[in-house]
PDB file of C-alpha atoms in Angstrom:
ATOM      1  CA  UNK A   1     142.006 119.015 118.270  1.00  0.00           C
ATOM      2  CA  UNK A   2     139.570 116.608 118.558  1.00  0.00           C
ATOM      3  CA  UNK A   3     138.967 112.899 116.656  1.00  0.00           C
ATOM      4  CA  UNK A   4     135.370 112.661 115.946  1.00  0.00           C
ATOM      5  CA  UNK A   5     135.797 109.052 117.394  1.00  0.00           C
ATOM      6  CA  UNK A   6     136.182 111.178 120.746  1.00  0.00           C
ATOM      7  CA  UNK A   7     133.660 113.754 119.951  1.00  0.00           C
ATOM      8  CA  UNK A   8     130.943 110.959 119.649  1.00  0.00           C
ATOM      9  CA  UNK A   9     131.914 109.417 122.625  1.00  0.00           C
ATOM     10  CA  UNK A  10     129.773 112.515 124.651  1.00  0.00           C
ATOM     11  CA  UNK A  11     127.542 112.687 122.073  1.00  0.00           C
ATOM     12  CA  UNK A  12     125.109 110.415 120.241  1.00  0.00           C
ATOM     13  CA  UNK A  13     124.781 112.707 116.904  1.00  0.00           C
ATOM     14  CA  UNK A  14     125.761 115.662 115.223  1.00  0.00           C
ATOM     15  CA  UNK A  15     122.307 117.525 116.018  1.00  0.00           C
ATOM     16  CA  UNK A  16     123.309 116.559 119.686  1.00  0.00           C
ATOM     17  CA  UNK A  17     126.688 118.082 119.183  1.00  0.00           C
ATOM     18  CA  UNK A  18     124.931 121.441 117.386  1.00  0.00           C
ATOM     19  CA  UNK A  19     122.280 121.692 120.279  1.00  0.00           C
ATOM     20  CA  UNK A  20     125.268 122.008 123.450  1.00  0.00           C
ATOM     21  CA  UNK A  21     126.920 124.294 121.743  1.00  0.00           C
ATOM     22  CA  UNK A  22     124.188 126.395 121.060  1.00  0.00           C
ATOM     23  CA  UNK A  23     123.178 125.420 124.729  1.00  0.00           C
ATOM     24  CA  UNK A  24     126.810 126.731 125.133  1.00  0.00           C
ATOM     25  CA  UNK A  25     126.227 130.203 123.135  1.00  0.00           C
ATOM     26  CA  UNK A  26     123.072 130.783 124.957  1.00  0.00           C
ATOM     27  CA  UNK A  27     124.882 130.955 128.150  1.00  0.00           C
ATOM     28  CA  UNK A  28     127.473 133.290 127.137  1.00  0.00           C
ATOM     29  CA  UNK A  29     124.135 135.587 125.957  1.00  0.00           C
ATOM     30  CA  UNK A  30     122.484 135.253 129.105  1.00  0.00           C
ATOM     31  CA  UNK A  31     125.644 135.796 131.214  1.00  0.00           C
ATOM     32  CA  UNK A  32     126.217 138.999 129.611  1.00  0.00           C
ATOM     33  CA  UNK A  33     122.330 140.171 130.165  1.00  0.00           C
ATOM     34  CA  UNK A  34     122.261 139.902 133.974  1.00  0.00           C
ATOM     35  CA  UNK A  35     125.818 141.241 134.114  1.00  0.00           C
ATOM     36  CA  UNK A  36     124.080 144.168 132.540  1.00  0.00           C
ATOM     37  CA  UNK A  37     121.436 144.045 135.493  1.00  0.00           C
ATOM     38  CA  UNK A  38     124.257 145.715 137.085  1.00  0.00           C
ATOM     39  CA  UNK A  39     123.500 148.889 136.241  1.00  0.00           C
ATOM     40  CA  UNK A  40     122.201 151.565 138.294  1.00  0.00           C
ATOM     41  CA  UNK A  41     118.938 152.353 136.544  1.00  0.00           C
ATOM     42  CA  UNK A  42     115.932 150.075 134.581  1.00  0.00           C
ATOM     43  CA  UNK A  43     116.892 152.691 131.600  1.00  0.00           C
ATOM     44  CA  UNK A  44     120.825 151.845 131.540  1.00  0.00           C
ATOM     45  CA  UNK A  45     119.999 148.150 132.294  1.00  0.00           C
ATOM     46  CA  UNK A  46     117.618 148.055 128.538  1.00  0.00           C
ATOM     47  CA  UNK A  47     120.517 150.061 126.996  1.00  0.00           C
ATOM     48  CA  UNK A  48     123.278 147.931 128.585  1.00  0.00           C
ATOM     49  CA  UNK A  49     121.329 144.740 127.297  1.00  0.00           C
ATOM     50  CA  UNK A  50     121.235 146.098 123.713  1.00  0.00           C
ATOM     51  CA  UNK A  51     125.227 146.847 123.677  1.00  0.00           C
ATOM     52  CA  UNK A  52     125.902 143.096 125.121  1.00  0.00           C
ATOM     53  CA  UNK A  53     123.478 141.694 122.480  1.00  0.00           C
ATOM     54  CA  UNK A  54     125.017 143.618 119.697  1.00  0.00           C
ATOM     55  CA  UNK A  55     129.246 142.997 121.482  1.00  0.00           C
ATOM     56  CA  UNK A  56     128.028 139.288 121.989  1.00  0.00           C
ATOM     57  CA  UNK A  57     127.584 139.135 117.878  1.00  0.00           C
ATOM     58  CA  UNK A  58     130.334 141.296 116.741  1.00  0.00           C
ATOM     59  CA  UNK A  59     132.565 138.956 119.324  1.00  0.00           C
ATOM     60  CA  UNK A  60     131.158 135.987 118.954  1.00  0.00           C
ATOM     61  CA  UNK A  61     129.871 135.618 115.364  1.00  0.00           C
ATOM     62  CA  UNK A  62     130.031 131.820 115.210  1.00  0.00           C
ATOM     63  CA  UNK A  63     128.249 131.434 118.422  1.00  0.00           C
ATOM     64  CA  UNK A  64     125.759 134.293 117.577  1.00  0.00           C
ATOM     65  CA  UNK A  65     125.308 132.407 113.653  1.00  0.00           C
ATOM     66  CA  UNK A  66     124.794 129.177 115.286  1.00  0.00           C
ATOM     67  CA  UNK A  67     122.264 130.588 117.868  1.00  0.00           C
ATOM     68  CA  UNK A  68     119.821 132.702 115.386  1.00  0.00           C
ATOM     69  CA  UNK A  69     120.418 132.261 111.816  1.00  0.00           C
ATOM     70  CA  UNK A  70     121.436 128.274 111.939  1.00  0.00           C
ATOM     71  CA  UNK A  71     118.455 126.545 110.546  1.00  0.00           C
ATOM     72  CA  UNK A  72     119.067 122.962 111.703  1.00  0.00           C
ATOM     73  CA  UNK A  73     115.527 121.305 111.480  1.00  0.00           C
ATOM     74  CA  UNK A  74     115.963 118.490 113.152  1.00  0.00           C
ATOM     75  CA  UNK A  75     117.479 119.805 116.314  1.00  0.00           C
ATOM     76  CA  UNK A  76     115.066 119.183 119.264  1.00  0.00           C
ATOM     77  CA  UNK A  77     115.502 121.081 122.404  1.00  0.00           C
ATOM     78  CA  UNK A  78     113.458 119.675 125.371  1.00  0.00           C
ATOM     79  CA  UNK A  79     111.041 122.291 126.665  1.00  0.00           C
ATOM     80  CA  UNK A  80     113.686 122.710 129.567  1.00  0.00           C
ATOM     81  CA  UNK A  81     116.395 123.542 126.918  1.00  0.00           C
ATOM     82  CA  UNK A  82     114.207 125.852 124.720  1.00  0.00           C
ATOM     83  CA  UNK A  83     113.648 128.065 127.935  1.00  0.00           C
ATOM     84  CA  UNK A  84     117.507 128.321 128.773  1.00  0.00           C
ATOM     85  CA  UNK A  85     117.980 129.161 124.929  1.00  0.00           C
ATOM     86  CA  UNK A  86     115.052 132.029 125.569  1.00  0.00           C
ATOM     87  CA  UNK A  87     116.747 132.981 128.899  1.00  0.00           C
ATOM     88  CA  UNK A  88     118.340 136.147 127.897  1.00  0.00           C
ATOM     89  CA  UNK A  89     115.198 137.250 125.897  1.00  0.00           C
ATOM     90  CA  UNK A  90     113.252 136.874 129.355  1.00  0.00           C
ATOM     91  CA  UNK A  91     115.849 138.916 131.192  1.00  0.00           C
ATOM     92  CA  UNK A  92     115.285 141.800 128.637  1.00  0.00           C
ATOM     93  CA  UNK A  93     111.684 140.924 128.532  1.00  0.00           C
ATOM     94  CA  UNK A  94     111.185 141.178 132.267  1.00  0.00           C
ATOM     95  CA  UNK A  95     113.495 144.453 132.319  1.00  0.00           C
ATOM     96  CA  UNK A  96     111.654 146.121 129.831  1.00  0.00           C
ATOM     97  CA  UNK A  97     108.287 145.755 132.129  1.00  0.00           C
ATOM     98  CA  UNK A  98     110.224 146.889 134.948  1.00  0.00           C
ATOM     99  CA  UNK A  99     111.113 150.501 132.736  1.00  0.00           C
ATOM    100  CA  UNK A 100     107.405 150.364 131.408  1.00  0.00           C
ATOM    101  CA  UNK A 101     106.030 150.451 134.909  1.00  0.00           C
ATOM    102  CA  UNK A 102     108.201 152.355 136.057  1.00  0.00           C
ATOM    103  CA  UNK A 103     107.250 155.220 134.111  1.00  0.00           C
ATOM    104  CA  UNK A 104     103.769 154.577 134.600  1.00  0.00           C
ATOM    105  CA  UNK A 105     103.596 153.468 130.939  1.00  0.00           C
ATOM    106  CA  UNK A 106     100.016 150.670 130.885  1.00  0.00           C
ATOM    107  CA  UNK A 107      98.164 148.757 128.585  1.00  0.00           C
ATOM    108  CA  UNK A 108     101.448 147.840 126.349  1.00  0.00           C
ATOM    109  CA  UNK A 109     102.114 144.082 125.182  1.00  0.00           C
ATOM    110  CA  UNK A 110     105.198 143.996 126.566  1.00  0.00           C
ATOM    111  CA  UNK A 111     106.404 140.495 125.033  1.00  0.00           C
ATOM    112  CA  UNK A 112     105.240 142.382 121.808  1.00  0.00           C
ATOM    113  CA  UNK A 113     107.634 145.402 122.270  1.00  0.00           C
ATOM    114  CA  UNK A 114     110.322 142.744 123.974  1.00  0.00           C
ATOM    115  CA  UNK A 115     110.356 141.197 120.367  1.00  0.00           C
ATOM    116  CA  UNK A 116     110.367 144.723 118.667  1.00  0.00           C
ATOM    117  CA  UNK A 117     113.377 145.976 121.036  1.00  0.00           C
ATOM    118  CA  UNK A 118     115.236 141.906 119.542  1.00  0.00           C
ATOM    119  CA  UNK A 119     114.437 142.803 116.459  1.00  0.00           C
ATOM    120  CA  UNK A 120     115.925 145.760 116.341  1.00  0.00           C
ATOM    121  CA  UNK A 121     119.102 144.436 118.060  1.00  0.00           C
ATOM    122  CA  UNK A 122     119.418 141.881 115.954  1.00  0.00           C
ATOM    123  CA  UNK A 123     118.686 143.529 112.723  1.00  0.00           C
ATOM    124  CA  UNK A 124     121.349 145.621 113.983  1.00  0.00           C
ATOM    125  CA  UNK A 125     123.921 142.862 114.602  1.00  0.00           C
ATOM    126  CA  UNK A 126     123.142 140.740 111.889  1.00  0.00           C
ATOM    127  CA  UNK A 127     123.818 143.950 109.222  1.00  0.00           C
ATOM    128  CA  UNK A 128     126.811 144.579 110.947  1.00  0.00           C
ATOM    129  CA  UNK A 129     128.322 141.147 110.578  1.00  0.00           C
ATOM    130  CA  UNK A 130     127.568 140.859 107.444  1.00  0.00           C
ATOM    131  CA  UNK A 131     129.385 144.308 106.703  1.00  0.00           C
ATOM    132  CA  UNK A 132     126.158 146.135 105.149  1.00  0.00           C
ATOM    133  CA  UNK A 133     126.600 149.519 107.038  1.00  0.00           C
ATOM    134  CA  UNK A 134     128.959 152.090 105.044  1.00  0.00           C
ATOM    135  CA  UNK A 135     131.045 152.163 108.434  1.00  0.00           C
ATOM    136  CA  UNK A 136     133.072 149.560 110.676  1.00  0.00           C
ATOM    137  CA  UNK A 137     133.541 151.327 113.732  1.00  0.00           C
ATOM    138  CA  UNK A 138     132.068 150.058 116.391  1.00  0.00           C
ATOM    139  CA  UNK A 139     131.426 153.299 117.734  1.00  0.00           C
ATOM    140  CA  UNK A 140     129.190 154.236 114.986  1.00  0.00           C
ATOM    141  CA  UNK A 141     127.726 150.591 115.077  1.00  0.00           C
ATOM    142  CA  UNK A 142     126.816 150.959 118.950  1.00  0.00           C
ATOM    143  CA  UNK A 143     125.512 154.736 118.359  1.00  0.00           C
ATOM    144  CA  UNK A 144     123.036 152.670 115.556  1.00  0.00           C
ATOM    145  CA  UNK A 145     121.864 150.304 118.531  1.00  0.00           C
ATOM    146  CA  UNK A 146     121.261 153.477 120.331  1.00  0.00           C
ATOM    147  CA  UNK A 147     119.421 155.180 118.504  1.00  0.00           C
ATOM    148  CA  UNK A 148     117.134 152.947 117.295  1.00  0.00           C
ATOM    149  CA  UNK A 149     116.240 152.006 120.739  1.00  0.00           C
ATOM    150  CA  UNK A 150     115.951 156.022 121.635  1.00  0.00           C
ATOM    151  CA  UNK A 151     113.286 156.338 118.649  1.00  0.00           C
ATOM    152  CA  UNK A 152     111.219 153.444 119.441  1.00  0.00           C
ATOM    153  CA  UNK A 153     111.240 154.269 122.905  1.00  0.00           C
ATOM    154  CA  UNK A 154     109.987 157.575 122.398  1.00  0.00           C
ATOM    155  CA  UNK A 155     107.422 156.117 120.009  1.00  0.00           C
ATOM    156  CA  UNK A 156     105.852 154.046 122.152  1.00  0.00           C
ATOM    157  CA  UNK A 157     105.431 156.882 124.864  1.00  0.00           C
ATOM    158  CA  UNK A 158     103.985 159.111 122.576  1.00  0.00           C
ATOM    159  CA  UNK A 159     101.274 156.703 121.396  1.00  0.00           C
ATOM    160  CA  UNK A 160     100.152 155.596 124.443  1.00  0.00           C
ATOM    161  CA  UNK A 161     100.183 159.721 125.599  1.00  0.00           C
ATOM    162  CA  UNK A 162      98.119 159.672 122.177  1.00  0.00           C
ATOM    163  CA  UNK A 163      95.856 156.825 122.771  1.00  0.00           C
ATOM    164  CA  UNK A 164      94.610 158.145 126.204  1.00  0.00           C
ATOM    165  CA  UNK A 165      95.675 161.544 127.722  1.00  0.00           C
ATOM    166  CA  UNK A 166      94.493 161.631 130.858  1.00  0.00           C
ATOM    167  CA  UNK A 167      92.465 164.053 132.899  1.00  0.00           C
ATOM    168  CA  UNK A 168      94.712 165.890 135.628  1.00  0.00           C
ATOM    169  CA  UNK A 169      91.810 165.389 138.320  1.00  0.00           C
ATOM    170  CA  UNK A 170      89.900 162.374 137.632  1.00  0.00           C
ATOM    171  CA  UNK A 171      92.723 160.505 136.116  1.00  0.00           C
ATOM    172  CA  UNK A 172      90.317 158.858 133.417  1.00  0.00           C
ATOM    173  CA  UNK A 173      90.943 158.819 129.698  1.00  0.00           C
ATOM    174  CA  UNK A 174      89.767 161.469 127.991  1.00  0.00           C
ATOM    175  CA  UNK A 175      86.917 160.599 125.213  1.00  0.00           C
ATOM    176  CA  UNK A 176      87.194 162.441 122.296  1.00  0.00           C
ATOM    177  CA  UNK A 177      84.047 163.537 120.097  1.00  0.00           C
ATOM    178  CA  UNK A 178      83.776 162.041 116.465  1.00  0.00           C
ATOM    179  CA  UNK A 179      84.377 164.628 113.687  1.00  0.00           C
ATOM    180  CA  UNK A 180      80.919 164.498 111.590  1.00  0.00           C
ATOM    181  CA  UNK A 181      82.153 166.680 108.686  1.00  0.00           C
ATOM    182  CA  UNK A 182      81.816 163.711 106.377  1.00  0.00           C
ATOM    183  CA  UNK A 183      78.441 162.525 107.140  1.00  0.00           C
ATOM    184  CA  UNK A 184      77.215 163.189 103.859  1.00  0.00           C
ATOM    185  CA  UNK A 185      79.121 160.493 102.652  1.00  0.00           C
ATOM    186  CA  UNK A 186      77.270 157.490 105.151  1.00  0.00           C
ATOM    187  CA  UNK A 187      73.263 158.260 104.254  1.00  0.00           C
ATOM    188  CA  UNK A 188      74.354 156.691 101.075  1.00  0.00           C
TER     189      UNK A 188
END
């Protein structure tokens, strides 16, 4: 262990003590995102990113606690320091636009859906740390992660297939007429 006489002599406060080791946490986050870059495919890359999110919490609850549900006010992270906390949000972020485009999917706000496809990882992690599912087994917990990223995946397809089909030959959306069978009720 440590004195806090020798703890303070690297840093100047407790918020600056809080703020490395959530500096500290973020790393471990991000490491474990790009070593899910490793993956053959833009699909297994999203999915790997979801399981490293979910085994970085179950693994590393104090880090993952300290990182997003600690709600020290008066830390201040330089701009510098916010973006290498945000790092491993930008490596999903930026591998979720590589999947969109790769399957041709446009006109989708992908930091939006990058905070949707958190979310859900998080909501995920956070209920399972806090023992709210009717199961332990990480198995089960992963399959969770899985399928909730399956469903909103297939979700967003289908409404932008929804929100403009496309022509086979002049590959412009098609315009759809407006149903009139209620026009009775605007001459009002």
């Amino acid at each position: 262990g440590y004195s806090a006489t020798a703890i303070y002599q690297h840093f100047q406060s407790k918020e600056d003590l809080l703020l490395a080791l959530k500096l500290q946490a973020g790393d471990l986050l991000t490491e474990a995102m790009e070593q899910a870059r490793s993956e053959p495919t833009v699909a297994e890359q999203l999915r790997a990113m979801g399981h490293a999110y979910l085994r970085f919490g179950l693994d590393n609850p104090t880090y993952y606690r300290l990182i997003f549900q600690d709600t020290e006010s008066s830390l201040s992270p330089t701009e510098e320091q916010m973006a290498r906390l945000r790092r491993s949000w930008t490596i999903m972020r930026d591998t979720l636009k590589a999947w969109l485009a790769e399957l041709g999917v446009l006109g989708v706000d992908v930091d939006r859906e990058a905070h949707v496809l958190w979310a859900m990882s998080h909501g995920v992690t956070s209920l399972a740390l806090a023992g709210r599912f009717p199961f332990d087994d990480r198995e089960q917990i992963f399959a969770l992660c899985d399928i909730s990223a399956q469903r909103w995946g297939q979700g967003l397809i289908r409404e932008q297939v929804v929100q403009e089909p496309m022509q086979p030959k002049t590959a412009r959306p098609v315009r759809r007429r407006r149903r009139r069978h209620h026009r009775h009720l605007r001459r009002r």
